[in-house]
mmCIF file of C-alpha atoms in Angstrom:
data_model
loop_
_atom_site.group_PDB
_atom_site.id
_atom_site.type_symbol
_atom_site.label_atom_id
_atom_site.label_comp_id
_atom_site.label_asym_id
_atom_site.label_seq_id
_atom_site.Cartn_x
_atom_site.Cartn_y
_atom_site.Cartn_z
ATOM 1 C CA MET A 244 48.478 -28.453 -85.332
ATOM 2 C CA LYS A 245 51.303 -30.215 -83.474
ATOM 3 C CA ALA A 246 49.180 -30.103 -80.297
ATOM 4 C CA TYR A 247 46.378 -31.895 -82.175
ATOM 5 C CA THR A 248 48.718 -34.764 -83.078
ATOM 6 C CA HIS A 249 49.330 -35.207 -79.335
ATOM 7 C CA GLY A 250 45.615 -35.492 -78.566
ATOM 8 C CA ILE A 251 45.177 -31.900 -77.378
ATOM 9 C CA ARG A 252 41.989 -30.158 -78.429
ATOM 10 C CA THR A 253 42.956 -27.687 -81.107
ATOM 11 C CA LEU A 254 40.858 -24.874 -82.553
ATOM 12 C CA ILE A 255 42.170 -22.436 -85.094
ATOM 13 C CA PHE A 256 40.033 -19.415 -85.865
ATOM 14 C CA ARG A 257 40.882 -17.457 -88.984
ATOM 15 C CA PHE A 258 38.731 -14.383 -89.032
ATOM 16 C CA ALA A 259 37.914 -11.602 -91.433
ATOM 17 C CA LEU A 260 38.057 -7.874 -90.699
ATOM 18 C CA VAL A 261 36.348 -7.303 -87.361
ATOM 19 C CA LEU A 262 33.741 -4.556 -87.336
ATOM 20 C CA GLY A 263 31.943 -3.124 -84.329
ATOM 21 C CA GLU A 264 30.507 0.155 -83.166
ATOM 22 C CA GLU A 265 33.362 2.665 -83.135
ATOM 23 C CA ARG A 266 35.958 0.031 -82.168
ATOM 24 C CA GLY A 267 38.896 -1.460 -83.975
ATOM 25 C CA LEU A 268 38.818 -0.991 -87.722
ATOM 26 C CA MET A 269 35.457 0.791 -87.579
ATOM 27 C CA LYS A 270 37.031 3.598 -85.570
ATOM 28 C CA GLN A 271 39.460 4.198 -88.444
ATOM 29 C CA LEU A 272 36.744 3.858 -91.078
ATOM 30 C CA LEU A 273 34.639 6.581 -89.440
ATOM 31 C CA ILE A 274 37.315 9.284 -89.761
ATOM 32 C CA PRO A 275 36.891 10.249 -93.458
ATOM 33 C CA PRO A 276 33.058 10.394 -93.408
ATOM 34 C CA GLY A 277 33.210 12.320 -90.142
ATOM 35 C CA LEU A 278 35.259 14.936 -91.958
ATOM 36 C CA GLY A 279 32.831 14.968 -94.893
ATOM 37 C CA LEU A 280 35.406 13.180 -97.059
ATOM 38 C CA GLY A 281 33.829 9.748 -97.205
ATOM 39 C CA GLY A 282 34.006 7.757 -100.372
ATOM 40 C CA PRO A 283 35.226 4.506 -101.826
ATOM 41 C CA VAL A 284 38.923 3.713 -102.011
ATOM 42 C CA GLY A 285 40.133 3.742 -105.605
ATOM 43 C CA ASP A 286 37.446 2.313 -107.887
ATOM 44 C CA GLY A 287 35.615 0.694 -104.952
ATOM 45 C CA ASN A 288 35.498 -2.743 -106.559
ATOM 46 C CA GLN A 289 37.794 -4.374 -103.977
ATOM 47 C CA HIS A 290 36.011 -7.172 -102.144
ATOM 48 C CA PHE A 291 36.521 -7.850 -98.478
ATOM 49 C CA SER A 292 35.113 -10.223 -95.939
ATOM 50 C CA TRP A 293 34.134 -9.087 -92.469
ATOM 51 C CA ILE A 294 32.625 -10.267 -89.196
ATOM 52 C CA HIS A 295 30.867 -8.274 -86.494
ATOM 53 C CA ILE A 296 32.570 -8.300 -83.092
ATOM 54 C CA ASP A 297 29.417 -9.675 -81.427
ATOM 55 C CA ASP A 298 29.400 -12.649 -83.803
ATOM 56 C CA LEU A 299 33.113 -13.258 -83.231
ATOM 57 C CA VAL A 300 32.641 -13.266 -79.461
ATOM 58 C CA GLY A 301 29.615 -15.538 -79.924
ATOM 59 C CA VAL A 302 31.743 -18.097 -81.758
ATOM 60 C CA TYR A 303 34.342 -18.069 -78.986
ATOM 61 C CA MET A 304 31.589 -18.555 -76.381
ATOM 62 C CA HIS A 305 30.097 -21.390 -78.433
ATOM 63 C CA ALA A 306 33.501 -23.084 -78.677
ATOM 64 C CA LEU A 307 33.967 -22.863 -74.916
ATOM 65 C CA GLU A 308 30.589 -24.530 -74.387
ATOM 66 C CA HIS A 309 31.199 -27.271 -76.989
ATOM 67 C CA PRO A 310 34.426 -29.168 -76.291
ATOM 68 C CA GLU A 311 33.742 -31.474 -79.233
ATOM 69 C CA MET A 312 34.677 -28.626 -81.610
ATOM 70 C CA THR A 313 38.117 -29.025 -83.156
ATOM 71 C CA GLY A 314 39.773 -27.965 -86.354
ATOM 72 C CA VAL A 315 40.084 -24.836 -88.435
ATOM 73 C CA TYR A 316 37.220 -22.367 -88.822
ATOM 74 C CA HIS A 317 37.008 -19.334 -91.074
ATOM 75 C CA LEU A 318 34.845 -16.750 -89.337
ATOM 76 C CA ALA A 319 33.248 -14.255 -91.715
ATOM 77 C CA SER A 320 29.888 -12.953 -92.778
ATOM 78 C CA PRO A 321 28.388 -14.919 -95.652
ATOM 79 C CA ASN A 322 27.865 -11.564 -97.381
ATOM 80 C CA LEU A 323 30.967 -10.468 -99.264
ATOM 81 C CA GLU A 324 31.121 -6.683 -99.611
ATOM 82 C CA THR A 325 32.770 -4.381 -102.078
ATOM 83 C CA ASN A 326 34.406 -1.243 -100.803
ATOM 84 C CA LEU A 327 31.873 0.809 -102.796
ATOM 85 C CA SER A 328 28.761 -0.899 -101.393
ATOM 86 C CA PHE A 329 30.108 -0.791 -97.838
ATOM 87 C CA THR A 330 31.023 2.891 -98.191
ATOM 88 C CA LYS A 331 27.532 3.749 -99.447
ATOM 89 C CA LYS A 332 25.907 1.877 -96.553
ATOM 90 C CA LEU A 333 28.230 3.554 -94.046
ATOM 91 C CA GLY A 334 27.509 6.997 -95.493
ATOM 92 C CA LYS A 335 23.761 6.363 -95.357
ATOM 93 C CA ALA A 336 23.963 5.177 -91.735
ATOM 94 C CA LEU A 337 25.989 8.276 -90.791
ATOM 95 C CA ASN A 338 23.923 10.606 -92.993
ATOM 96 C CA ARG A 339 27.162 11.754 -94.647
ATOM 97 C CA PRO A 340 28.123 12.112 -98.309
ATOM 98 C CA THR A 341 30.241 9.436 -99.974
ATOM 99 C CA VAL A 342 31.080 11.143 -103.241
ATOM 100 C CA PHE A 343 34.818 11.690 -102.814
ATOM 101 C CA ARG A 344 37.054 8.843 -103.925
ATOM 102 C CA VAL A 345 39.901 8.220 -101.503
ATOM 103 C CA PRO A 346 43.237 7.790 -103.309
ATOM 104 C CA GLU A 347 45.152 4.707 -102.215
ATOM 105 C CA LEU A 348 48.261 6.852 -101.774
ATOM 106 C CA LEU A 349 46.485 8.921 -99.112
ATOM 107 C CA LEU A 350 45.649 5.762 -97.163
ATOM 108 C CA ARG A 351 49.240 4.552 -97.403
ATOM 109 C CA VAL A 352 50.506 7.863 -96.010
ATOM 110 C CA ALA A 353 47.905 7.888 -93.191
ATOM 111 C CA TYR A 354 47.943 4.190 -92.202
ATOM 112 C CA GLY A 355 51.183 2.706 -93.542
ATOM 113 C CA GLU A 356 50.928 -1.071 -93.859
ATOM 114 C CA GLY A 357 47.432 -0.893 -92.373
ATOM 115 C CA ALA A 358 46.272 0.626 -95.670
ATOM 116 C CA GLU A 359 46.256 -2.880 -97.193
ATOM 117 C CA VAL A 360 43.457 -3.888 -94.857
ATOM 118 C CA MET A 361 41.535 -0.694 -95.382
#
C-alpha cells in the first residue's frame, strides 16, 4: 500500500483456491478419484472458498480495462463449499465413486505443506 500513498494505482487481489480443467489444484484433486479412491478428507465438513480460473482471468482483464479500480479485492465464488459436497460433485462429474474417506495423514505424506490447502 506504500505505492498507493504516493499516488500510484494499487490493486491487491486476494484469491481463493483456483480451480480449472485439469490445471493447478484440480490436477491434484483428480488423482484419488482417478484411482477409484475418491472421497472426502476427514469428516468432509471443512469449508473452502474457490474461484474458477476463467473468472480470475476475467477479473484481471476487467482491471486492465478499468483504470479507476483501486484497492483490495477478495476474488472467490459466492458459493462456499464443504469438502464433502465438492467431493460428491466431482465424483458425479467423473462418474467415479466417492465412498472412501481420505485420511488427513495420507494427504500430509503425499503433499506435505500443500495438504493444508487440499
